CSV table of C-alpha atoms in Angstrom, one decimal:
chain,number,residue,atom,x,y,z
L,88,UNK,CA,-98.4,-107.4,-6.7
L,89,UNK,CA,-95.4,-105.2,-7.2
L,90,UNK,CA,-97.4,-102.0,-7.8
L,91,UNK,CA,-94.8,-99.1,-8.4
L,92,UNK,CA,-92.2,-100.6,-6.2
L,93,UNK,CA,-88.7,-99.4,-6.7
L,94,UNK,CA,-86.1,-101.6,-5.5
L,95,UNK,CA,-84.3,-100.4,-2.5
L,96,UNK,CA,-82.7,-103.5,-1.5
L,97,UNK,CA,-79.0,-103.4,-0.2
L,98,UNK,CA,-77.1,-106.5,0.0
L,99,UNK,CA,-74.4,-107.9,2.2
L,100,UNK,CA,-71.3,-109.6,0.6
L,101,UNK,CA,-72.0,-113.3,1.8
L,102,UNK,CA,-69.0,-115.6,2.5
L,103,UNK,CA,-69.6,-119.6,2.2
L,104,UNK,CA,-68.0,-123.1,2.1
L,105,UNK,CA,-70.2,-124.6,-0.7
L,106,UNK,CA,-73.6,-124.2,-2.5
L,107,UNK,CA,-76.3,-125.9,-1.7
L,108,UNK,CA,-79.2,-126.6,-4.0
L,109,UNK,CA,-82.9,-127.5,-3.1
L,110,UNK,CA,-83.1,-131.4,-3.2
L,111,UNK,CA,-85.9,-134.0,-3.6
L,112,UNK,CA,-86.7,-135.6,-0.5
L,113,UNK,CA,-88.4,-139.0,-0.1
L,114,UNK,CA,-91.7,-139.3,1.5
L,115,UNK,CA,-94.4,-142.1,2.0
L,116,UNK,CA,-96.7,-140.8,-0.9
L,117,UNK,CA,-99.9,-142.3,0.8
L,118,UNK,CA,-99.3,-140.2,4.0
L,119,UNK,CA,-101.4,-137.3,4.9
L,120,UNK,CA,-98.0,-135.2,5.1
L,121,UNK,CA,-97.4,-136.2,1.5
L,122,UNK,CA,-100.8,-134.9,0.4
L,123,UNK,CA,-100.4,-131.7,2.2
L,124,UNK,CA,-96.8,-131.1,1.0
L,125,UNK,CA,-98.1,-131.4,-2.7
L,126,UNK,CA,-101.2,-129.1,-1.9
L,127,UNK,CA,-98.9,-126.5,-0.6
L,128,UNK,CA,-96.3,-127.1,-3.4
L,129,UNK,CA,-99.0,-126.3,-6.0
L,130,UNK,CA,-100.1,-123.2,-4.3
L,131,UNK,CA,-96.5,-122.1,-4.2
L,132,UNK,CA,-96.2,-122.8,-8.0
L,133,UNK,CA,-99.4,-120.5,-8.5
L,134,UNK,CA,-97.9,-117.8,-6.5
L,135,UNK,CA,-94.3,-118.1,-8.1
L,136,UNK,CA,-96.0,-117.7,-11.5
L,137,UNK,CA,-98.0,-114.8,-10.5
L,138,UNK,CA,-94.8,-113.2,-9.3
L,139,UNK,CA,-93.0,-114.0,-12.6
L,140,UNK,CA,-95.8,-112.4,-14.7
L,141,UNK,CA,-95.4,-109.2,-12.5
L,142,UNK,CA,-91.8,-109.2,-13.0
L,143,UNK,CA,-92.1,-109.8,-16.6
L,144,UNK,CA,-94.4,-106.7,-16.8
L,145,UNK,CA,-92.5,-104.4,-14.7
L,146,UNK,CA,-92.2,-101.0,-16.4
L,147,UNK,CA,-90.2,-98.3,-15.3
L,148,UNK,CA,-90.8,-94.5,-15.2
L,149,UNK,CA,-88.8,-92.4,-18.0
L,150,UNK,CA,-87.9,-90.2,-15.0
L,151,UNK,CA,-87.5,-90.6,-11.4
L,152,UNK,CA,-87.5,-86.9,-10.5
L,153,UNK,CA,-90.4,-84.6,-10.9
L,154,UNK,CA,-89.0,-81.4,-12.3
L,155,UNK,CA,-88.5,-80.7,-15.9
L,156,UNK,CA,-85.7,-78.5,-17.2
L,157,UNK,CA,-87.3,-75.2,-19.0
L,158,UNK,CA,-85.9,-75.0,-22.5
L,159,UNK,CA,-84.4,-71.9,-23.9
L,160,UNK,CA,-82.2,-69.0,-22.1
L,161,UNK,CA,-84.7,-68.8,-19.1
L,162,UNK,CA,-82.7,-72.0,-17.8
L,163,UNK,CA,-80.4,-71.1,-14.8
L,164,UNK,CA,-76.9,-72.5,-15.3
L,165,UNK,CA,-77.1,-73.7,-11.8
L,166,UNK,CA,-80.3,-75.7,-12.7
L,167,UNK,CA,-78.4,-77.4,-15.5
L,168,UNK,CA,-75.8,-78.5,-13.0
L,169,UNK,CA,-78.5,-80.3,-11.1
L,170,UNK,CA,-79.9,-81.8,-14.2
L,171,UNK,CA,-76.7,-83.2,-15.0
L,172,UNK,CA,-76.4,-84.8,-11.8
L,173,UNK,CA,-79.8,-86.1,-11.7
L,174,UNK,CA,-79.5,-87.5,-15.2
L,175,UNK,CA,-76.4,-89.5,-14.4
L,176,UNK,CA,-77.6,-91.0,-11.2
L,177,UNK,CA,-81.2,-91.8,-12.8
L,178,UNK,CA,-79.4,-94.0,-15.3
L,179,UNK,CA,-77.5,-95.9,-12.6
L,180,UNK,CA,-80.8,-96.5,-10.6
L,181,UNK,CA,-82.6,-97.5,-13.8
L,182,UNK,CA,-79.7,-99.9,-14.6
L,183,UNK,CA,-79.9,-101.3,-11.1
L,184,UNK,CA,-83.7,-101.9,-11.3
L,185,UNK,CA,-83.5,-103.6,-14.7
L,186,UNK,CA,-80.7,-105.8,-13.2
L,187,UNK,CA,-82.5,-106.7,-10.0
L,188,UNK,CA,-85.8,-107.5,-11.8
L,189,UNK,CA,-83.9,-109.6,-14.3
L,190,UNK,CA,-82.2,-111.8,-11.8
L,191,UNK,CA,-85.6,-111.8,-9.7
L,192,UNK,CA,-87.2,-113.4,-12.8
L,193,UNK,CA,-84.3,-115.9,-13.0
L,194,UNK,CA,-84.6,-117.0,-9.6
L,195,UNK,CA,-88.2,-117.4,-9.7
L,196,UNK,CA,-88.0,-119.4,-12.9
L,197,UNK,CA,-85.4,-121.8,-11.4
L,198,UNK,CA,-87.7,-122.3,-8.2
L,199,UNK,CA,-90.8,-123.0,-10.4
L,200,UNK,CA,-88.5,-125.5,-12.3
L,201,UNK,CA,-87.5,-127.2,-9.0
L,202,UNK,CA,-91.2,-127.6,-7.7
L,203,UNK,CA,-92.3,-128.9,-11.1
L,204,UNK,CA,-89.6,-131.5,-11.2
L,205,UNK,CA,-90.2,-132.5,-7.6
L,206,UNK,CA,-94.0,-133.1,-8.3
L,207,UNK,CA,-93.1,-135.2,-11.4
L,208,UNK,CA,-90.9,-137.4,-9.3
L,209,UNK,CA,-93.6,-137.7,-6.6
L,210,UNK,CA,-91.3,-136.1,-4.1
L,211,UNK,CA,-91.3,-133.1,-2.1
L,212,UNK,CA,-88.9,-130.1,-2.3
L,213,UNK,CA,-86.5,-129.3,0.5
L,214,UNK,CA,-83.4,-127.3,1.2
L,215,UNK,CA,-81.5,-125.5,3.8
L,216,UNK,CA,-82.8,-121.8,3.3
L,217,UNK,CA,-79.8,-120.1,4.6
L,218,UNK,CA,-77.4,-121.9,2.4
L,219,UNK,CA,-79.8,-121.6,-0.6
L,220,UNK,CA,-79.9,-117.8,-0.1
L,221,UNK,CA,-76.2,-117.7,-0.1
L,222,UNK,CA,-76.2,-119.7,-3.5
L,223,UNK,CA,-78.8,-117.2,-5.0
L,224,UNK,CA,-76.3,-114.5,-4.0
L,225,UNK,CA,-73.7,-116.1,-5.9
L,226,UNK,CA,-75.5,-117.3,-8.7
L,227,UNK,CA,-77.2,-114.1,-9.5
L,228,UNK,CA,-75.0,-111.3,-8.4
L,229,UNK,CA,-76.2,-107.9,-7.8
L,230,UNK,CA,-74.5,-104.6,-8.3
L,231,UNK,CA,-73.1,-104.6,-4.7
L,232,UNK,CA,-71.1,-101.2,-5.5
L,233,UNK,CA,-73.9,-99.5,-6.1
L,234,UNK,CA,-75.2,-97.9,-2.8
L,235,UNK,CA,-78.7,-97.3,-4.3
L,236,UNK,CA,-80.3,-95.6,-1.0
L,237,UNK,CA,-77.4,-93.0,-0.9
L,238,UNK,CA,-78.3,-92.3,-4.4
L,239,UNK,CA,-82.0,-92.3,-4.1
L,240,UNK,CA,-81.4,-89.5,-1.4
L,241,UNK,CA,-79.2,-87.6,-3.4
L,242,UNK,CA,-81.9,-87.6,-6.2
L,243,UNK,CA,-84.5,-86.6,-3.8
L,244,UNK,CA,-82.4,-83.6,-2.5
L,245,UNK,CA,-81.2,-82.6,-5.8
L,246,UNK,CA,-84.7,-82.7,-7.3
L,247,UNK,CA,-86.0,-80.4,-4.7
L,248,UNK,CA,-83.0,-78.0,-5.1
L,249,UNK,CA,-83.6,-77.9,-9.1
L,250,UNK,CA,-87.1,-77.3,-8.6
L,251,UNK,CA,-86.5,-74.3,-6.3
L,252,UNK,CA,-83.9,-73.0,-8.7
L,253,UNK,CA,-86.3,-73.3,-11.5
L,254,UNK,CA,-88.1,-70.5,-10.1
L,255,UNK,CA,-85.4,-68.9,-7.7
L,256,UNK,CA,-84.1,-65.5,-8.5
L,257,UNK,CA,-80.8,-64.6,-6.7
L,258,UNK,CA,-81.1,-61.8,-4.1
L,259,UNK,CA,-78.7,-59.0,-4.4
L,260,UNK,CA,-75.6,-59.5,-2.1
L,261,UNK,CA,-73.2,-56.5,-2.0
L,262,UNK,CA,-69.4,-56.4,-1.0
L,263,UNK,CA,-69.8,-55.9,2.7
L,264,UNK,CA,-72.0,-59.0,2.9
L,265,UNK,CA,-69.9,-61.1,0.9
L,266,UNK,CA,-66.8,-60.0,2.8
L,267,UNK,CA,-68.5,-60.8,6.0
L,268,UNK,CA,-69.6,-64.2,5.0
L,269,UNK,CA,-65.9,-64.9,3.8
L,270,UNK,CA,-64.5,-63.7,7.2
L,271,UNK,CA,-66.8,-66.4,8.9
L,272,UNK,CA,-65.7,-69.1,6.4
L,273,UNK,CA,-62.0,-67.9,7.2
L,274,UNK,CA,-62.7,-68.8,10.8
L,275,UNK,CA,-64.0,-72.3,9.9
L,276,UNK,CA,-60.8,-73.2,7.8
L,277,UNK,CA,-59.0,-76.3,9.1
L,278,UNK,CA,-55.8,-77.7,7.6
L,279,UNK,CA,-55.9,-75.4,4.8
L,280,UNK,CA,-59.2,-76.6,3.8
L,281,UNK,CA,-62.9,-75.5,3.9
L,282,UNK,CA,-65.7,-77.9,3.4
L,283,UNK,CA,-68.6,-76.8,1.1
L,284,UNK,CA,-70.9,-74.6,3.1
L,285,UNK,CA,-72.7,-71.2,3.4
L,286,UNK,CA,-69.9,-69.1,1.8
L,287,UNK,CA,-70.1,-71.1,-1.4
L,288,UNK,CA,-73.7,-70.5,-1.6
L,289,UNK,CA,-73.0,-66.8,-0.8
L,290,UNK,CA,-70.3,-66.7,-3.4
L,291,UNK,CA,-72.1,-68.1,-6.1
L,292,UNK,CA,-75.1,-65.8,-5.5
L,293,UNK,CA,-72.4,-62.8,-5.6
L,294,UNK,CA,-71.1,-64.3,-9.1
L,295,UNK,CA,-74.6,-64.1,-10.6
L,296,UNK,CA,-75.6,-61.0,-9.1
L,297,UNK,CA,-72.6,-59.3,-10.4
L,298,UNK,CA,-72.7,-60.9,-13.8
L,299,UNK,CA,-69.5,-62.9,-13.3
L,300,UNK,CA,-70.6,-66.4,-14.1
L,301,UNK,CA,-69.8,-65.5,-18.0
L,302,UNK,CA,-66.3,-64.9,-17.2
L,303,UNK,CA,-66.0,-68.4,-15.5
L,304,UNK,CA,-67.4,-69.9,-18.8
L,305,UNK,CA,-64.9,-67.8,-20.7
L,306,UNK,CA,-62.0,-69.3,-18.8
L,307,UNK,CA,-63.4,-72.9,-18.8
L,308,UNK,CA,-63.4,-72.4,-22.5
L,309,UNK,CA,-59.9,-71.2,-22.6
L,310,UNK,CA,-58.7,-74.2,-20.4
L,311,UNK,CA,-60.5,-76.8,-22.5
L,312,UNK,CA,-59.2,-75.3,-25.6
L,313,UNK,CA,-55.5,-75.5,-24.1
L,314,UNK,CA,-56.0,-79.2,-23.3
L,315,UNK,CA,-55.5,-80.1,-26.8
L,316,UNK,CA,-51.9,-78.7,-26.8
L,317,UNK,CA,-51.1,-80.0,-23.5
L,318,UNK,CA,-52.1,-83.6,-24.0
L,319,UNK,CA,-55.4,-83.5,-22.1
L,320,UNK,CA,-53.9,-81.8,-19.2
L,321,UNK,CA,-56.2,-79.3,-17.6
L,322,UNK,CA,-53.9,-76.3,-16.7
L,323,UNK,CA,-55.5,-74.4,-13.7
L,324,UNK,CA,-52.9,-71.7,-13.8
L,325,UNK,CA,-54.6,-70.4,-17.0
L,326,UNK,CA,-57.3,-69.0,-14.5
L,327,UNK,CA,-54.9,-66.7,-12.7
L,328,UNK,CA,-56.3,-63.4,-13.9
L,329,UNK,CA,-59.9,-64.9,-13.0
L,330,UNK,CA,-58.6,-65.5,-9.3
L,331,UNK,CA,-56.8,-62.3,-8.9
L,332,UNK,CA,-59.8,-60.3,-10.0
L,333,UNK,CA,-61.7,-61.5,-6.7
L,334,UNK,CA,-58.5,-61.8,-4.8
L,335,UNK,CA,-57.8,-58.0,-5.3
L,336,UNK,CA,-60.9,-56.8,-4.6
L,337,UNK,CA,-60.8,-57.2,-0.9
L,338,UNK,CA,-58.0,-57.0,1.8
L,339,UNK,CA,-57.9,-60.6,3.0
L,340,UNK,CA,-56.1,-62.6,5.8
L,341,UNK,CA,-54.3,-65.7,4.8
L,342,UNK,CA,-57.3,-68.2,5.9
L,343,UNK,CA,-59.9,-65.8,4.0
L,344,UNK,CA,-57.7,-66.0,0.9
L,345,UNK,CA,-57.7,-69.6,1.0
L,346,UNK,CA,-61.3,-70.1,1.6
L,347,UNK,CA,-62.0,-67.6,-1.5
L,348,UNK,CA,-59.8,-69.7,-3.5
L,349,UNK,CA,-61.9,-72.9,-2.9
L,350,UNK,CA,-64.9,-71.2,-3.6
L,351,UNK,CA,-63.6,-70.0,-7.0
L,352,UNK,CA,-62.3,-73.5,-7.7
L,353,UNK,CA,-65.8,-74.9,-7.0
L,354,UNK,CA,-67.5,-72.6,-9.4
L,355,UNK,CA,-65.0,-73.3,-12.0
L,356,UNK,CA,-65.0,-77.1,-12.0
L,357,UNK,CA,-69.2,-76.8,-11.6
L,358,UNK,CA,-68.9,-74.9,-14.8
L,359,UNK,CA,-66.5,-77.2,-16.4
L,360,UNK,CA,-68.9,-80.1,-15.4
L,361,UNK,CA,-72.0,-78.2,-16.9
L,362,UNK,CA,-70.2,-77.5,-20.1
L,363,UNK,CA,-68.1,-81.0,-20.4
L,364,UNK,CA,-69.3,-83.6,-18.4
L,365,UNK,CA,-67.1,-86.0,-20.0
L,366,UNK,CA,-64.2,-84.9,-17.9
L,367,UNK,CA,-65.9,-86.7,-14.8
L,368,UNK,CA,-68.3,-89.1,-16.2
L,369,UNK,CA,-67.0,-92.6,-16.9
L,370,UNK,CA,-66.0,-93.3,-20.3
L,371,UNK,CA,-64.2,-96.5,-20.1
L,372,UNK,CA,-65.1,-100.1,-19.5
L,373,UNK,CA,-66.2,-100.2,-16.0
L,374,UNK,CA,-67.4,-103.6,-15.6
L,375,UNK,CA,-63.8,-105.2,-15.8
L,376,UNK,CA,-62.8,-102.7,-13.0
L,377,UNK,CA,-65.7,-103.8,-10.9
L,378,UNK,CA,-64.8,-107.6,-11.1
L,379,UNK,CA,-61.3,-106.8,-10.0
L,380,UNK,CA,-62.6,-104.9,-7.0
L,381,UNK,CA,-65.2,-107.7,-6.2
L,382,UNK,CA,-62.0,-110.2,-6.2
L,383,UNK,CA,-60.0,-107.9,-4.1
L,384,UNK,CA,-62.4,-107.1,-1.3
L,385,UNK,CA,-62.8,-110.6,-0.1
L,386,UNK,CA,-58.9,-111.3,0.1
L,387,UNK,CA,-57.6,-111.7,3.5
L,388,UNK,CA,-54.8,-109.5,5.1
L,389,UNK,CA,-52.3,-112.3,4.6
L,390,UNK,CA,-53.2,-112.4,0.8
L,391,UNK,CA,-53.0,-108.5,0.8
L,392,UNK,CA,-49.6,-108.7,2.6
L,393,UNK,CA,-50.9,-106.3,5.2
L,394,UNK,CA,-48.3,-105.6,7.9
L,395,UNK,CA,-49.1,-107.7,10.9
L,396,UNK,CA,-48.5,-104.9,13.2
L,397,UNK,CA,-51.6,-103.1,11.9
L,398,UNK,CA,-54.2,-105.9,12.4
L,399,UNK,CA,-55.1,-108.2,15.2
L,400,UNK,CA,-54.2,-112.1,14.9
L,401,UNK,CA,-57.8,-113.0,14.6
L,402,UNK,CA,-57.9,-110.8,11.5
L,403,UNK,CA,-55.0,-112.5,9.5
L,404,UNK,CA,-57.1,-115.1,7.8
L,405,UNK,CA,-60.6,-113.0,7.7
L,406,UNK,CA,-61.7,-111.6,4.4
L,407,UNK,CA,-61.3,-108.1,4.7
L,408,UNK,CA,-64.8,-107.3,3.4
L,409,UNK,CA,-66.0,-109.0,6.8
L,410,UNK,CA,-63.4,-106.8,8.7
L,411,UNK,CA,-64.8,-103.6,7.3
L,412,UNK,CA,-68.3,-104.8,8.4
L,413,UNK,CA,-67.4,-105.2,11.9
L,414,UNK,CA,-65.3,-101.9,12.0
L,415,UNK,CA,-67.1,-98.4,12.5
L,416,UNK,CA,-63.8,-96.7,11.5
L,417,UNK,CA,-63.6,-98.4,8.2
L,418,UNK,CA,-67.3,-98.1,7.5
L,419,UNK,CA,-67.0,-94.4,7.9
L,420,UNK,CA,-64.2,-94.5,5.5
L,421,UNK,CA,-66.1,-96.3,2.8
L,422,UNK,CA,-69.0,-93.6,3.1
L,423,UNK,CA,-66.4,-91.0,2.5
L,424,UNK,CA,-64.8,-92.4,-0.4
L,425,UNK,CA,-68.4,-92.9,-2.0
L,426,UNK,CA,-69.3,-89.1,-1.7
L,427,UNK,CA,-66.3,-88.6,-4.3
L,428,UNK,CA,-68.9,-89.3,-7.2
L,429,UNK,CA,-71.0,-86.3,-6.2
L,430,UNK,CA,-68.0,-83.8,-6.4
L,431,UNK,CA,-66.8,-82.2,-9.5
L,432,UNK,CA,-63.5,-80.8,-8.2
L,433,UNK,CA,-60.2,-82.5,-7.0
L,434,UNK,CA,-60.0,-80.5,-3.8
L,435,UNK,CA,-63.1,-82.1,-2.5
L,436,UNK,CA,-62.4,-85.3,-4.1
L,437,UNK,CA,-58.8,-85.5,-2.1
L,438,UNK,CA,-60.5,-84.2,0.9
L,439,UNK,CA,-62.8,-87.3,1.1
L,440,UNK,CA,-60.1,-89.6,0.3
L,441,UNK,CA,-57.8,-88.3,3.2
L,442,UNK,CA,-60.8,-88.6,5.6
L,443,UNK,CA,-60.9,-92.3,4.6
L,444,UNK,CA,-57.0,-92.5,5.1
L,445,UNK,CA,-57.9,-90.9,8.7
L,446,UNK,CA,-60.5,-93.8,9.3
L,447,UNK,CA,-57.8,-96.2,8.2
L,448,UNK,CA,-55.2,-94.7,10.9
L,449,UNK,CA,-57.8,-94.8,13.6
L,450,UNK,CA,-58.4,-98.5,12.6
L,451,UNK,CA,-54.8,-99.3,13.0
L,452,UNK,CA,-54.4,-97.2,16.3
L,453,UNK,CA,-57.3,-99.4,17.7
L,454,UNK,CA,-55.6,-102.7,16.6
L,455,UNK,CA,-52.4,-101.6,18.3
L,456,UNK,CA,-54.3,-100.8,21.6
L,457,UNK,CA,-53.7,-97.3,22.1
L,458,UNK,CA,-55.7,-95.4,24.5
L,459,UNK,CA,-57.3,-93.2,22.1
L,460,UNK,CA,-57.4,-94.6,18.6
L,461,UNK,CA,-58.7,-91.3,17.1
L,462,UNK,CA,-55.3,-89.8,18.5
L,463,UNK,CA,-56.2,-86.5,16.9
L,464,UNK,CA,-56.6,-87.7,13.5
L,465,UNK,CA,-59.9,-86.2,13.0
L,466,UNK,CA,-58.4,-82.8,12.8
L,467,UNK,CA,-54.7,-83.6,12.0
L,468,UNK,CA,-53.2,-83.4,8.6
L,469,UNK,CA,-50.5,-86.0,9.4
L,470,UNK,CA,-50.7,-89.8,9.4
L,471,UNK,CA,-48.1,-91.8,10.9
L,472,UNK,CA,-48.1,-94.6,8.3
L,473,UNK,CA,-46.0,-95.1,5.2
L,474,UNK,CA,-47.3,-95.1,1.8
L,475,UNK,CA,-47.2,-98.7,1.3
L,476,UNK,CA,-49.1,-99.4,4.6
L,477,UNK,CA,-51.8,-97.0,3.5
L,478,UNK,CA,-51.8,-98.7,0.3
L,479,UNK,CA,-52.0,-102.2,1.4
L,480,UNK,CA,-55.3,-101.4,3.5
L,481,UNK,CA,-56.9,-98.8,1.2
L,482,UNK,CA,-57.0,-101.0,-1.7
L,483,UNK,CA,-59.4,-103.7,-0.3
L,484,UNK,CA,-61.5,-100.7,1.6
L,485,UNK,CA,-61.7,-98.8,-1.8
L,486,UNK,CA,-62.6,-102.2,-3.5
L,487,UNK,CA,-65.4,-102.7,-1.2
L,488,UNK,CA,-67.8,-100.1,-2.6
L,489,UNK,CA,-65.9,-97.8,-5.1
L,490,UNK,CA,-67.4,-94.6,-6.4
L,491,UNK,CA,-69.4,-95.2,-9.7
L,492,UNK,CA,-67.1,-93.0,-11.6
L,493,UNK,CA,-63.5,-94.1,-10.2
L,494,UNK,CA,-61.6,-94.1,-13.0
L,495,UNK,CA,-62.9,-90.9,-14.4
L,496,UNK,CA,-62.2,-89.3,-11.0
L,497,UNK,CA,-58.5,-90.9,-11.1
L,498,UNK,CA,-58.0,-89.3,-14.6
L,499,UNK,CA,-59.4,-86.0,-13.5
L,500,UNK,CA,-56.9,-86.0,-10.5
L,501,UNK,CA,-54.0,-86.8,-12.9
L,502,UNK,CA,-54.9,-84.3,-15.6
L,503,UNK,CA,-55.5,-81.3,-13.4
L,504,UNK,CA,-52.2,-79.3,-13.0
L,505,UNK,CA,-50.9,-76.3,-11.3
L,506,UNK,CA,-53.6,-76.4,-8.9
L,507,UNK,CA,-52.1,-75.9,-5.5
L,508,UNK,CA,-53.5,-78.2,-3.1
L,509,UNK,CA,-52.2,-78.9,0.6
L,510,UNK,CA,-49.4,-81.6,0.8
L,511,UNK,CA,-51.7,-84.0,2.8
L,512,UNK,CA,-54.0,-83.9,-0.2
L,513,UNK,CA,-51.3,-84.3,-2.6
L,514,UNK,CA,-50.5,-87.6,-0.7
L,515,UNK,CA,-54.3,-88.5,-0.9
L,516,UNK,CA,-54.4,-88.0,-4.5
L,517,UNK,CA,-51.5,-90.3,-5.1
L,518,UNK,CA,-52.8,-92.7,-2.9
L,519,UNK,CA,-56.1,-92.8,-4.9
L,520,UNK,CA,-54.7,-92.7,-8.6
L,521,UNK,CA,-52.2,-95.4,-7.6
L,522,UNK,CA,-55.1,-97.6,-6.2
L,523,UNK,CA,-57.1,-97.2,-9.4
L,524,UNK,CA,-54.2,-97.9,-11.7
L,525,UNK,CA,-53.4,-101.0,-9.7
L,526,UNK,CA,-56.9,-102.2,-9.7
L,527,UNK,CA,-57.4,-101.6,-13.6
L,528,UNK,CA,-54.1,-103.5,-14.3
L,529,UNK,CA,-54.3,-106.4,-11.8
L,530,UNK,CA,-53.7,-110.0,-12.5
L,531,UNK,CA,-55.1,-111.9,-9.5
L,532,UNK,CA,-53.5,-114.9,-10.1
L,533,UNK,CA,-50.1,-113.3,-10.3
L,534,UNK,CA,-50.7,-111.1,-7.4
L,535,UNK,CA,-51.6,-114.1,-5.1
L,536,UNK,CA,-48.6,-116.2,-6.2
L,537,UNK,CA,-46.4,-113.5,-4.7
L,538,UNK,CA,-48.0,-114.0,-1.3
L,539,UNK,CA,-47.1,-117.7,-1.1
């Protein structure tokens, strides 16, 4: 019945006043309707039992991607990077599938039990479908925080990329070509930040062709060795000579130098991730953190003590999750935060956080009826909001669908030192680490008592 179906359902976060279970309705047992209802109920039980059998026998493939990493020195390091990413996402997809089918079994068993009791009582089964659906969502929670479709797409993209890299041979790229690519990248720089793009590919190619990757690995090892003497801190200043080796090779403008530094940072942290994935993979008990997020996202602006000037009166007592779902700016912010789990370095992570903060700024401008809610926020590095105002809205926004390695990312942001980043990224980093720490330690009862 289910064949090789891999669950791709995404779920809303329903709110409801009360639970509504199926109930046993009286009906004249001698009527034709009663006979018809009982006949249908027997058929339903058979269908449910067949479904339950399929659910119990559901098997998941060992791998959800097609390529296999070759053994030995022939393996490209960049392929290993893809493999690490795929492996991590695969585990999460498998966990989601297992939970989904376990809950499906419980729901199916429950429905069979209701039907059988109704038949024993010589009654028919009835319920309000929408209310029972909400009851199911509450009784058998799913991993709402797991954006499955996004992860499946990333798995597909990385799978294709890794397969190509298994047979890929880097083409030679000379100094003139890399310099030309760098000049183009410098022209695309905005607010001291260059998004991942063509130059990063060219620079990685350049490093492989000129046998510089080994140098990155040596500096990664040097930095990791020093973490023991620095209480776990990752001191990026130890890579100074590595940076200077590339920076002194060319005569560069300020923008070109910034773009090149960003590419060096990305390669360095990619290498760190390949060699020591523990720095970015979640190591702590994540279930408690997710539970706190689940509780926070449905609080109202009044409970969250959000400044009334930043919302409309109608929003005051509306669960913030519902506000997000009706606000394109906030939906875009949630999507930006979800991208964090696919980055390995704090520059790109902070960029994603700051982009989410821009969405909050647009949301506030819209509520204050400004003629242009965007108000240059898409390109500006400034936010006309205080830390406290940003914090109060960012918290439920983050809790709505947090990155799957939220705590590990926060730890990485905290532990990486002497990596020069723009001031607006420092603000984004402070917001992120503060939010994660707050959610980890929150006692919801105490928090709500302060809002009364």
